C-alpha cells in the first residue's frame, strides 16, 4: 500500500516565519490556490481515502482534494503537528533565542514521532492494498522521514512525500514532490 503525506497549503504564519504547532491557523489565499492545484493534479490519480489532521490548515487542504477526487475524509487528531507549547506564535528566530532547547512545555519530539507513526501504521492496516493521502504538517513529515532514516529538512507547502508500506516496513518512494506547483512564482505574483 502507499501513503502519500501532503503538507497543508501556505498560511500567513508560514510566510511570517512563526511557529504554528497546534495553533489553528487557516490557509491564506496562496495556500488555497496551492491546495486547488494539488487537487487538480491528483484528479486522475486513484486515492482510496484521505486522512487529515484536525487542524484547519490541513483539513481545508484535504477538503479541496476530496472535492476533486471524490475520496472520503477521516479526521485523525494523531496527525497533528508537534505541540510546541510557549513557542507557538513566536517568530522562529525568537523561539530559538528564548528556547534554545525547545519550550519546556512542548511535546517531546520522540513522543510526537511515536504518535504519528502509530497512527500511520493503523491507517496502513486499514487499507492494506490501497493508496491513501494524509493531509498533515511539515514537522510530521520530517519526523516520519527521520524515523525511516531519511534526512530531509525542507518540506514545501502542499508537497507530496510518497511512502510504500509493506507490513510495518516504510520505504520512501519520493520526498517533497511539487509537480503541481511548477509555476509557484506566478501564484505569488498574482497574490499581490
Coordinates of N, CA and C in Angstrom, one line a residue:
X1 N 0.8 -1.2 0.0 CA 0.0 0.0 0.0 C 0.9 1.2 0.0
X2 N 0.3 2.3 -0.4 CA 1.0 3.6 -0.4 C 0.3 4.6 0.5
X3 N 1.1 5.4 1.2 CA 0.7 6.6 1.9 C 1.3 7.8 1.3
X4 N 0.5 8.7 0.9 CA 1.0 10.0 0.3 C 0.8 11.0 1.4
X5 N 1.9 11.4 2.0 CA 1.9 12.5 3.0 C 1.9 13.9 2.3
X6 N 0.9 14.7 2.6 CA 0.8 16.0 2.0 C 0.9 17.1 3.1
X7 N 1.8 18.0 2.9 CA 1.8 19.1 3.9 C 0.7 20.1 3.5
X8 N 0.1 20.7 4.4 CA -1.0 21.6 4.2 C -0.5 22.8 3.3
X9 N -1.5 23.6 2.7 CA -1.1 24.8 2.0 C -0.6 25.9 2.9
X10 N -0.1 26.9 2.3 CA 0.5 28.0 3.0 C -0.4 28.8 3.9
X11 N 0.1 29.2 5.0 CA -0.6 30.1 5.9 C 0.2 31.4 6.1
X12 N -0.5 32.4 6.6 CA 0.2 33.7 6.9 C 1.4 33.5 7.9
X13 N 1.2 32.6 8.8 CA 2.3 32.3 9.8 C 3.5 31.6 9.1
X14 N 3.2 30.8 8.1 CA 4.3 30.2 7.3 C 5.1 31.4 6.7
X15 N 4.4 32.3 6.1 CA 5.1 33.5 5.4 C 5.9 34.3 6.4
X16 N 5.3 34.5 7.6 CA 5.9 35.4 8.6 C 7.0 34.6 9.4
X17 N 7.1 33.3 9.2 CA 8.1 32.5 9.9 C 7.8 32.3 11.4
X18 N 6.5 32.1 11.7 CA 6.0 31.9 13.0 C 5.8 30.4 13.3
X19 N 6.1 30.0 14.5 CA 5.8 28.6 15.0 C 4.3 28.4 15.1
X20 N 3.8 27.4 14.4 CA 2.4 27.1 14.4 C 2.0 26.0 15.4
X21 N 2.6 24.8 15.3 CA 2.2 23.8 16.2 C 0.7 23.5 16.2
X22 N 0.1 23.5 17.4 CA -1.3 23.2 17.5 C -2.2 24.4 17.3
X23 N -1.6 25.6 17.2 CA -2.4 26.8 16.9 C -3.1 26.7 15.6
X24 N -4.4 26.9 15.6 CA -5.2 26.6 14.4 C -5.2 27.8 13.4
X25 N -4.2 27.9 12.6 CA -4.0 29.0 11.7 C -4.6 28.5 10.3
X26 N -5.5 29.3 9.7 CA -6.1 28.9 8.4 C -5.1 29.1 7.2
X27 N -5.5 28.5 6.1 CA -4.8 28.8 4.9 C -5.0 30.2 4.5
X28 N -4.0 30.8 3.8 CA -4.1 32.1 3.2 C -4.5 31.9 1.7
X29 N -4.6 32.9 1.0 CA -5.1 32.8 -0.4 C -4.1 32.0 -1.3
X30 N -2.8 32.1 -1.1 CA -1.8 31.3 -1.8 C -2.0 29.8 -1.4
X31 N -2.2 29.6 -0.1 CA -2.4 28.2 0.4 C -3.6 27.6 -0.3
X32 N -4.7 28.3 -0.4 CA -5.9 27.8 -1.1 C -5.6 27.5 -2.5
X33 N -4.9 28.3 -3.2 CA -4.6 28.1 -4.6 C -3.7 26.8 -4.7
X34 N -2.7 26.7 -3.8 CA -1.8 25.6 -3.8 C -2.6 24.3 -3.6
X35 N -3.6 24.3 -2.7 CA -4.4 23.1 -2.5 C -5.3 22.8 -3.7
X36 N -5.8 23.8 -4.3 CA -6.6 23.6 -5.6 C -5.7 23.0 -6.7
X37 N -4.5 23.5 -6.8 CA -3.5 23.0 -7.8 C -3.2 21.5 -7.5
X38 N -3.0 21.2 -6.2 CA -2.7 19.8 -5.8 C -3.9 19.0 -6.2
X39 N -5.1 19.4 -5.9 CA -6.4 18.7 -6.2 C -6.5 18.4 -7.7
X40 N -6.3 19.4 -8.5 CA -6.4 19.3 -9.9 C -5.3 18.2 -10.4
X41 N -4.1 18.3 -9.9 CA -3.1 17.4 -10.3 C -3.4 15.9 -9.9
X42 N -4.1 15.8 -8.8 CA -4.5 14.5 -8.3 C -5.7 13.9 -8.9
X43 N -6.5 14.7 -9.7 CA -7.7 14.2 -10.3 C -7.6 12.9 -11.0
X44 N -6.6 12.6 -11.8 CA -6.5 11.3 -12.5 C -5.9 10.2 -11.6
X45 N -5.5 10.5 -10.4 CA -4.8 9.6 -9.5 C -5.9 8.9 -8.6
X46 N -5.9 7.6 -8.5 CA -6.9 6.9 -7.7 C -6.4 7.0 -6.2
X47 N -7.2 7.7 -5.4 CA -7.0 7.8 -4.0 C -8.1 7.1 -3.3
X48 N -7.8 6.1 -2.5 CA -8.9 5.3 -1.8 C -9.5 6.1 -0.7
X49 N -8.7 6.8 0.1 CA -9.2 7.5 1.3 C -8.2 8.7 1.6
X50 N -8.8 9.7 2.2 CA -8.0 10.8 2.7 C -8.1 10.8 4.2
X51 N -7.0 10.9 4.9 CA -7.0 11.1 6.3 C -6.4 12.5 6.6
X52 N -6.9 13.2 7.6 CA -6.4 14.6 7.8 C -6.2 14.8 9.3
X53 N -5.2 15.7 9.6 CA -5.1 16.3 10.9 C -6.4 17.1 11.2
X54 N -6.7 17.3 12.4 CA -7.9 18.0 12.7 C -7.7 19.6 12.7
X55 N -6.5 20.0 12.5 CA -6.2 21.4 12.4 C -6.7 22.0 11.0
X56 N -7.3 23.1 11.1 CA -8.0 23.7 9.9 C -7.1 23.8 8.6
X57 N -5.8 24.1 8.8 CA -5.0 24.3 7.6 C -4.8 22.9 6.9
X58 N -4.7 21.8 7.6 CA -4.6 20.5 6.9 C -6.0 20.1 6.5
X59 N -7.0 20.3 7.3 CA -8.4 19.9 6.9 C -8.9 20.6 5.7
X60 N -8.6 21.9 5.5 CA -9.1 22.6 4.3 C -8.3 22.1 3.1
X61 N -7.0 21.8 3.2 CA -6.3 21.1 2.1 C -6.9 19.8 1.8
X62 N -7.3 19.0 2.7 CA -7.9 17.7 2.5 C -9.3 17.9 1.8
X63 N -10.1 18.8 2.3 CA -11.4 19.0 1.7 C -11.3 19.4 0.2
X64 N -10.3 20.3 -0.1 CA -10.2 20.7 -1.5 C -9.8 19.5 -2.4
X65 N -8.9 18.6 -1.9 CA -8.6 17.4 -2.6 C -9.8 16.5 -2.8
X66 N -10.5 16.3 -1.7 CA -11.7 15.4 -1.7 C -12.7 15.9 -2.7
X67 N -13.0 17.2 -2.8 CA -14.0 17.7 -3.7 C -13.6 17.3 -5.1
X68 N -12.4 17.3 -5.5 CA -11.9 16.9 -6.8 C -11.8 15.4 -7.0
X69 N -11.3 14.7 -6.1 CA -11.0 13.3 -6.3 C -12.2 12.4 -5.9
X70 N -13.1 12.9 -5.0 CA -14.2 12.1 -4.5 C -13.9 11.2 -3.4
X71 N -12.6 11.2 -2.9 CA -12.2 10.3 -1.8 C -12.8 10.8 -0.5
X72 N -13.3 9.9 0.3 CA -13.8 10.3 1.6 C -12.7 10.7 2.6
X73 N -13.0 11.6 3.5 CA -12.1 12.1 4.5 C -12.4 11.5 5.9
X74 N -11.4 11.1 6.6 CA -11.5 10.8 8.0 C -10.5 11.7 8.8
X75 N -11.0 12.4 9.8 CA -10.1 13.3 10.6 C -9.5 12.5 11.7
X76 N -8.2 12.6 11.9 CA -7.4 11.9 12.9 C -6.6 12.9 13.7
X77 N -6.9 13.3 14.9 CA -6.1 14.2 15.7 C -4.6 13.7 15.8
X78 N -4.4 12.4 15.7 CA -3.0 11.9 15.9 C -2.1 12.4 14.7
X79 N -2.7 13.0 13.7 CA -1.9 13.5 12.6 C -1.5 15.0 12.7
X80 N -1.8 15.5 13.9 CA -1.5 16.9 14.2 C 0.0 17.2 14.1
X81 N 0.3 18.5 13.9 CA 1.7 18.9 14.1 C 2.2 18.7 15.5
X82 N 3.5 18.7 15.7 CA 4.0 18.6 17.1 C 3.5 19.8 17.9
X83 N 3.3 19.6 19.2 CA 2.9 20.7 20.1 C 4.2 21.4 20.5
X84 N 4.3 22.7 20.3 CA 5.5 23.5 20.6 C 5.3 24.4 21.9
X85 N 4.2 24.2 22.6 CA 4.0 24.9 23.8 C 4.1 26.5 23.7
X86 N 4.9 27.0 24.6 CA 5.0 28.5 24.7 C 5.7 29.1 23.5
X87 N 6.3 28.3 22.6 CA 6.9 28.8 21.4 C 5.9 29.1 20.3
X88 N 4.7 28.6 20.4 CA 3.7 28.8 19.4 C 3.4 30.3 19.3
X89 N 3.3 30.7 18.0 CA 3.0 32.1 17.8 C 4.2 33.0 17.7
X90 N 5.4 32.6 18.2 CA 6.6 33.3 18.1 C 7.2 33.2 16.7
X91 N 8.0 34.2 16.3 CA 8.8 34.0 15.1 C 9.8 32.9 15.5
X92 N 10.2 32.1 14.4 CA 11.1 31.0 14.7 C 12.4 31.5 15.3
X93 N 12.9 32.7 14.8 CA 14.2 33.2 15.4 C 14.0 33.6 16.9
X94 N 12.9 34.1 17.2 CA 12.6 34.5 18.6 C 12.4 33.2 19.5
X95 N 11.8 32.2 18.9 CA 11.6 30.9 19.6 C 13.0 30.3 19.9
X96 N 13.9 30.3 18.9 CA 15.2 29.7 19.1 C 16.0 30.5 20.2
X97 N 15.8 31.8 20.2 CA 16.5 32.7 21.2 C 16.0 32.4 22.6
X98 N 14.7 32.4 22.7 CA 14.1 32.2 24.1 C 14.1 30.8 24.6
X99 N 14.0 29.8 23.6 CA 14.0 28.4 24.0 C 15.0 27.6 23.1
X100 N 16.3 27.8 23.4 CA 17.3 27.1 22.5 C 17.2 25.6 22.5
X101 N 16.6 25.0 23.6 CA 16.4 23.6 23.7 C 14.9 23.2 23.6
X102 N 14.1 24.1 23.0 CA 12.7 23.9 22.9 C 12.0 24.4 24.1
X103 N 10.7 24.8 23.9 CA 9.9 25.3 25.1 C 9.7 24.2 26.1
X104 N 9.8 24.5 27.4 CA 9.7 23.4 28.4 C 8.4 22.7 28.4
X105 N 7.3 23.3 27.9 CA 6.0 22.6 27.9 C 5.7 22.0 26.5
X106 N 6.7 21.8 25.7 CA 6.4 21.3 24.3 C 6.2 19.7 24.4
X107 N 5.7 19.2 23.4 CA 5.6 17.7 23.2 C 7.0 17.2 22.9
X108 N 7.5 16.3 23.7 CA 8.9 15.8 23.3 C 8.9 15.2 21.9
X109 N 9.9 15.5 21.1 CA 9.9 15.1 19.7 C 9.7 13.6 19.5
X110 N 10.3 12.8 20.4 CA 10.1 11.3 20.3 C 8.7 10.9 20.5
X111 N 8.0 11.6 21.4 CA 6.5 11.3 21.6 C 5.7 11.6 20.4
X112 N 6.0 12.8 19.8 CA 5.3 13.2 18.6 C 5.5 12.2 17.5
X113 N 6.7 11.7 17.3 CA 7.1 10.7 16.3 C 6.3 9.4 16.5
X114 N 6.3 9.0 17.8 CA 5.6 7.7 18.1 C 4.1 7.8 17.9
X115 N 3.6 9.0 18.2 CA 2.1 9.2 18.0 C 1.8 9.1 16.5
X116 N 2.6 9.8 15.7 CA 2.3 9.8 14.2 C 2.6 8.5 13.6
X117 N 3.7 7.8 13.9 CA 4.0 6.5 13.3 C 2.9 5.5 13.7
X118 N 2.5 5.5 14.9 CA 1.4 4.6 15.3 C 0.2 4.8 14.5
X119 N -0.2 6.1 14.3 CA -1.3 6.5 13.5 C -1.2 6.0 12.1
X120 N 0.0 6.2 11.5 CA 0.2 5.8 10.1 C 0.1 4.2 9.9
X121 N 0.6 3.5 10.9 CA 0.6 2.1 10.9 C -0.9 1.6 11.0
X122 N -1.7 2.3 11.8 CA -3.1 2.0 11.9 C -3.8 2.2 10.5
X123 N -3.5 3.3 9.9 CA -4.0 3.6 8.6 C -3.6 2.6 7.6
X124 N -2.4 2.2 7.6 CA -1.9 1.2 6.6 C -2.6 -0.1 6.8
X125 N -2.8 -0.5 8.1 CA -3.6 -1.8 8.3 C -5.0 -1.7 7.8
X126 N -5.6 -0.5 7.9 CA -7.0 -0.3 7.4 C -7.1 -0.4 5.9
X127 N -6.0 -0.1 5.2 CA -6.0 -0.1 3.7 C -4.8 -0.8 3.2
X128 N -4.8 -2.2 3.4 CA -3.6 -2.9 3.1 C -3.2 -2.9 1.6
X129 N -4.1 -2.6 0.7 CA -3.7 -2.7 -0.7 C -4.1 -1.4 -1.4
X130 N -4.3 -0.3 -0.7 CA -4.8 0.9 -1.3 C -3.7 2.0 -1.4
X131 N -4.2 3.2 -1.8 CA -3.4 4.4 -1.8 C -4.2 5.4 -1.0
X132 N -3.5 5.9 0.0 CA -4.2 6.8 1.0 C -3.4 8.1 1.0
X133 N -4.1 9.3 1.0 CA -3.5 10.6 1.1 C -3.7 11.0 2.6
X134 N -2.6 11.6 3.2 CA -2.7 12.0 4.5 C -2.3 13.5 4.5
X135 N -3.3 14.4 4.8 CA -3.1 15.8 4.9 C -2.6 16.2 6.3
X136 N -1.4 16.7 6.4 CA -0.7 16.8 7.7 C 0.2 18.1 7.7
X137 N 1.3 18.0 8.4 CA 2.1 19.2 8.6 C 3.6 18.9 8.4
X138 N 4.4 19.9 8.1 CA 5.8 19.8 7.8 C 6.6 19.0 8.9
X139 N 6.3 19.4 10.1 CA 7.1 18.7 11.2 C 6.7 17.2 11.3
X140 N 5.5 16.9 11.0 CA 5.1 15.5 10.9 C 5.8 14.7 9.8
X141 N 5.8 15.3 8.6 CA 6.5 14.7 7.5 C 8.0 14.5 7.8
X142 N 8.6 15.5 8.4 CA 10.1 15.4 8.7 C 10.3 14.3 9.8
X143 N 9.4 14.2 10.8 CA 9.6 13.2 11.8 C 9.5 11.8 11.3
X144 N 8.5 11.6 10.4 CA 8.3 10.3 9.8 C 9.5 9.9 8.9
X145 N 10.0 10.9 8.2 CA 11.2 10.7 7.3 C 12.4 10.3 8.2
X146 N 12.6 11.1 9.3 CA 13.7 10.7 10.2 C 13.6 9.3 10.8
X147 N 12.4 9.0 11.2 CA 12.1 7.6 11.7 C 12.5 6.6 10.7
X148 N 12.3 6.9 9.4 CA 12.6 6.0 8.3 C 14.1 6.0 8.0
X149 N 14.9 6.9 8.6 CA 16.3 7.1 8.3 C 16.6 8.0 7.1
X150 N 15.6 8.8 6.7 CA 15.8 9.8 5.6 C 15.9 11.2 6.2
X151 N 17.0 11.9 6.0 CA 17.2 13.2 6.5 C 16.8 14.2 5.4
X152 N 15.8 14.9 5.6 CA 15.3 15.9 4.7 C 14.7 17.0 5.4
X153 N 15.2 18.2 5.3 CA 14.8 19.3 6.1 C 13.7 20.2 5.5
X154 N 13.7 20.3 4.2 CA 12.7 21.2 3.5 C 11.5 20.4 3.1
X155 N 10.3 20.7 3.6 CA 9.1 20.1 3.2 C 8.2 21.3 2.8
X156 N 8.0 21.5 1.5 CA 7.2 22.6 1.0 C 5.7 22.5 1.2
X157 N 5.0 23.6 1.3 CA 3.5 23.5 1.4 C 3.0 22.8 0.2
X158 N 2.0 21.9 0.5 CA 1.3 21.0 -0.5 C 2.3 20.0 -1.2
X159 N 3.5 19.9 -0.7 CA 4.3 18.8 -1.3 C 3.8 17.5 -0.9
X160 N 4.2 16.5 -1.8 CA 3.8 15.1 -1.6 C 5.1 14.3 -1.3
X161 N 5.0 13.5 -0.2 CA 6.0 12.6 0.1 C 5.4 11.2 0.1
X162 N 5.8 10.4 -0.9 CA 5.2 9.1 -1.2 C 5.9 8.0 -0.4
X163 N 5.2 7.2 0.3 CA 5.7 6.1 1.1 C 5.1 4.8 0.8
X164 N 5.9 3.8 0.5 CA 5.4 2.4 0.4 C 5.4 1.7 1.7
X165 N 4.3 1.0 2.0 CA 4.2 0.3 3.3 C 3.9 -1.1 3.1
X166 N 4.8 -2.0 3.5 CA 4.7 -3.4 3.5 C 4.8 -4.0 4.9
X167 N 3.7 -4.5 5.5 CA 3.8 -4.8 6.9 C 4.0 -3.6 7.7
X168 N 5.1 -3.6 8.5 CA 5.5 -2.5 9.3 C 6.7 -1.8 8.7
X169 N 7.0 -2.1 7.5 CA 8.2 -1.5 6.8 C 7.8 -0.4 5.9
X170 N 8.4 0.8 6.2 CA 8.1 2.0 5.4 C 9.3 2.3 4.5
X171 N 9.0 2.7 3.3 CA 10.1 3.0 2.3 C 9.7 4.2 1.5
X172 N 10.6 5.2 1.5 CA 10.3 6.5 0.8 C 10.4 6.2 -0.7
X173 N 9.3 6.6 -1.5 CA 9.3 6.5 -2.9 C 9.6 7.8 -3.6
X174 N 9.3 8.9 -2.9 CA 9.6 10.3 -3.3 C 9.4 11.2 -2.2
X175 N 10.2 12.3 -2.1 CA 10.1 13.2 -1.0 C 10.0 14.6 -1.5
X176 N 9.0 15.3 -0.9 CA 8.8 16.8 -1.2 C 8.6 17.1 -2.6
X177 N 7.7 16.3 -3.3 CA 7.5 16.4 -4.7 C 6.4 17.5 -4.9
X178 N 6.6 18.4 -5.8 CA 5.7 19.5 -6.1 C 5.4 19.7 -7.6
X179 N 5.1 18.7 -8.3 CA 4.8 18.9 -9.8 C 3.7 19.8 -10.1
X180 N 2.8 19.9 -9.1 CA 1.6 20.8 -9.3 C 1.9 22.3 -9.1
X181 N 3.1 22.6 -8.6 CA 3.5 24.0 -8.3 C 4.6 24.4 -9.2
X182 N 4.6 23.9 -10.4 CA 5.7 24.3 -11.4 C 5.8 25.8 -11.6
X183 N 4.6 26.5 -11.5 CA 4.6 28.0 -11.7 C 4.3 28.7 -10.4
X184 N 4.9 28.3 -9.3 CA 4.6 28.8 -8.0 C 4.8 30.3 -8.0
X185 N 5.9 30.8 -8.7 CA 6.2 32.2 -8.7 C 5.0 33.0 -9.2
X186 N 4.3 32.5 -10.2 CA 3.2 33.2 -10.8 C 2.0 33.2 -9.8
X187 N 1.9 32.2 -9.0 CA 0.9 32.2 -7.9 C 1.2 33.4 -6.9
X188 N 2.4 33.5 -6.5 CA 2.8 34.6 -5.6 C 2.6 36.0 -6.2
X189 N 3.0 36.2 -7.4 CA 2.9 37.5 -8.1 C 1.4 37.9 -8.2
X190 N 0.6 36.9 -8.5 CA -0.8 37.3 -8.7 C -1.5 37.5 -7.4
X191 N -0.9 37.2 -6.3 CA -1.5 37.4 -5.0 C -1.2 38.8 -4.5
X192 N -0.4 39.6 -5.2 CA -0.1 40.9 -4.8 C 0.9 41.0 -3.8

